[in-house]
Amino acid sequence: NHVALCNGTSAGVFSDTINPFHVVNACTQSVRCQCAQSLGCSPQFVVTGDTTTSLTHVEPNISFLISELLKNAARATAMHHASLMATHQKSAADPLPPVQVSIMNSLTVPSGYSPPTITVTISDEGGGIPKGLEVTAWDFGSTTATIDPMHEAPIAGFGVGLPLSKLFAEQFGGSLSLKSSPKGCVAVFEHPVKGKEMFFVDSTRIPTD
């Protein structure tokens, strides 16, 4: 894998040309269709920021992670809007607030990071995580959704999306965090823009005996 990456090609399941901006845009189309099919409506996604920086990872894992975060944001927004309509705080004519997606590399983040890092921030106005569930949100099997057995396309409710996404985020030194408020939720995926160096072996840690 390391030799192939040094030659500028993909290496097995690894790729050093994963562009988060392209991944996000590809996932938004699929998520909007799933959300509309499952809940009858879907918010728009507004994607801004870095369009060129790539990172090294397993592309299906990054696509899964981004898709899960977008699905959670879309579902929360649609369901929160429906609950506000039910209590007459919103009308059916009011548009769903868009989900905001910001992509930045460490050169565009004022505080700076070391090593170079790319950050994907997904913000929604879906009312936030229910009280008491913030900690268990990362547990396998934990979910705030219920699956309707009569529904052909559930968008959530299996309890694997967030915990598996966190494992994928941390697989090569990244992180995934959630910040909840009564207004909504902010999910932040950070990952070093690691290229070939992520496959170098630290010779000082190899036993000589």
XYZ file of C-alpha atoms in Angstrom:
209
model
C 0.000 0.000 0.000
C 2.778 2.438 0.926
C 4.704 1.820 -2.322
C 1.568 2.312 -4.406
C 0.735 5.584 -2.645
C 4.302 6.816 -3.181
C 3.790 6.189 -6.890
C 0.703 8.377 -6.822
C -1.925 5.668 -7.165
C -4.610 4.177 -4.971
C -3.433 1.334 -2.772
C -5.888 -1.473 -2.213
C -8.792 0.030 -0.277
C -6.804 3.205 0.460
C -6.947 6.365 -1.607
C -5.103 9.655 -1.164
C -7.483 11.552 -3.454
C -10.640 11.559 -1.307
C -12.104 15.036 -1.715
C -14.537 15.742 1.170
C -16.312 18.435 -0.858
C -17.111 15.945 -3.617
C -18.096 13.270 -1.095
C -20.474 15.655 0.686
C -22.127 16.757 -2.543
C -22.573 13.168 -3.699
C -24.066 12.160 -0.343
C -26.481 15.091 -0.140
C -28.320 13.939 -3.261
C -28.811 10.427 -1.888
C -29.761 11.645 1.599
C -32.369 14.083 0.278
C -34.019 11.255 -1.656
C -33.977 8.951 1.386
C -35.338 11.630 3.694
C -38.120 12.606 1.303
C -39.063 8.960 0.804
C -39.005 8.188 4.521
C -40.467 11.382 5.998
C -42.189 13.080 3.067
C -39.852 16.071 2.951
C -36.192 16.980 3.147
C -34.230 20.117 3.961
C -31.810 21.671 1.520
C -28.072 21.321 2.096
C -25.825 24.385 1.812
C -22.210 23.309 1.271
C -19.419 25.883 1.555
C -15.671 26.029 2.047
C -12.663 24.132 0.741
C -13.277 22.442 -2.607
C -9.811 21.095 -3.399
C -8.124 19.511 -0.361
C -8.009 15.704 -0.324
C -7.252 13.238 2.445
C -6.023 9.654 2.615
C -8.483 7.114 3.931
C -10.842 4.322 2.845
C -13.340 6.105 0.606
C -16.430 3.952 1.396
C -15.814 4.580 5.100
C -15.705 8.355 4.612
C -18.829 8.218 2.432
C -20.637 6.204 5.110
C -19.597 8.643 7.851
C -20.655 11.749 5.910
C -23.901 10.133 4.789
C -24.835 9.171 8.357
C -24.185 12.675 9.683
C -26.229 14.211 6.864
C -29.080 11.734 7.408
C -29.189 12.524 11.114
C -29.268 16.259 10.397
C -31.940 15.941 7.701
C -34.148 13.662 9.784
C -33.868 15.864 12.881
C -34.734 18.970 10.860
C -37.761 17.384 9.178
C -39.131 15.876 12.388
C -38.544 19.014 14.471
C -40.334 21.073 11.821
C -43.246 18.608 11.945
C -43.453 18.883 15.749
C -43.469 22.690 15.523
C -46.307 22.514 13.012
C -48.241 20.184 15.329
C -48.029 22.803 18.097
C -48.849 25.644 15.661
C -45.432 27.252 16.052
C -44.825 26.745 12.329
C -47.088 26.445 9.329
C -46.858 24.004 6.455
C -45.916 26.944 4.239
C -42.758 27.634 6.237
C -39.686 26.142 4.508
C -37.430 23.721 6.332
C -34.258 25.443 7.571
C -31.304 24.243 5.506
C -28.560 22.018 6.862
C -25.265 23.912 6.755
C -22.088 22.040 5.784
C -18.731 23.787 6.115
C -15.454 22.287 4.891
C -12.167 23.872 5.946
C -8.526 22.892 5.873
C -6.075 24.016 8.549
C -4.910 26.937 6.413
C -8.422 28.437 6.534
C -8.937 27.833 10.271
C -7.739 30.912 12.227
C -6.283 28.965 15.151
C -4.416 26.533 12.922
C -3.768 22.843 13.409
C -0.720 20.633 13.273
C -0.484 18.437 11.291
C -2.577 19.900 8.452
C -6.191 19.010 9.123
C -9.465 19.093 7.241
C -12.668 19.783 9.166
C -16.223 19.037 8.050
C -18.869 20.750 10.193
C -22.553 19.855 9.767
C -25.066 22.121 11.532
C -28.827 21.634 11.690
C -31.848 23.263 13.333
C -33.428 20.002 14.390
C -33.945 20.689 18.077
C -30.842 18.875 19.308
C -30.363 15.483 20.951
C -33.030 14.626 23.565
C -31.871 15.237 27.127
C -30.109 12.297 28.684
C -29.188 10.690 25.355
C -26.053 12.702 24.558
C -23.729 10.139 26.161
C -25.443 6.997 24.828
C -25.557 8.419 21.285
C -22.183 6.760 20.660
C -23.284 3.329 21.900
C -24.066 0.549 19.439
C -27.784 -0.176 19.556
C -28.681 3.250 20.940
C -31.088 5.309 18.829
C -33.657 8.064 19.184
C -35.623 6.745 16.206
C -38.173 3.977 15.922
C -38.450 1.701 12.897
C -41.882 1.312 11.368
C -42.057 -2.320 10.182
C -44.549 -1.252 7.507
C -42.135 1.296 6.091
C -39.914 0.203 3.236
C -37.163 2.803 3.666
C -36.372 3.722 7.279
C -33.783 6.491 7.408
C -32.705 5.750 10.997
C -33.348 3.518 13.967
C -30.735 0.774 13.696
C -28.319 2.164 16.299
C -25.129 1.633 14.296
C -24.677 4.851 12.288
C -23.018 7.140 14.839
C -20.849 4.577 16.672
C -19.577 3.103 13.402
C -18.942 6.585 12.021
C -16.876 7.405 15.116
C -14.784 4.264 14.598
C -14.176 5.229 10.965
C -13.278 8.809 11.976
C -10.715 7.635 14.521
C -9.329 4.857 12.305
C -6.337 6.930 11.152
C -6.101 9.678 13.755
C -9.260 11.690 13.130
C -12.133 12.542 15.449
C -15.899 12.944 15.450
C -17.796 15.052 17.973
C -21.340 16.294 18.546
C -22.531 19.460 20.237
C -26.233 19.646 20.997
C -28.401 22.637 21.909
C -32.146 23.314 21.950
C -31.747 24.881 18.515
C -30.024 21.933 16.877
C -26.917 19.829 16.606
C -23.411 20.481 15.299
C -21.371 17.481 14.154
C -17.648 18.013 13.589
C -15.449 15.538 11.708
C -11.737 16.368 11.835
C -9.005 14.416 10.107
C -5.316 15.008 9.363
C -4.651 15.571 5.674
C -2.361 12.558 5.820
C -0.827 11.441 2.601
C 1.976 8.986 2.134
C 3.417 9.648 5.601
C 0.553 7.814 7.341
C 2.006 4.547 6.069
C 5.596 5.128 7.191
C 6.748 2.833 9.962
C 8.401 4.464 12.970
C 11.651 2.482 13.089
C 12.409 3.692 16.622
C 9.468 1.617 17.908
C 10.533 -1.630 16.274
C 12.174 -4.096 18.740
C 15.758 -4.917 17.821
C 15.930 -8.168 19.769
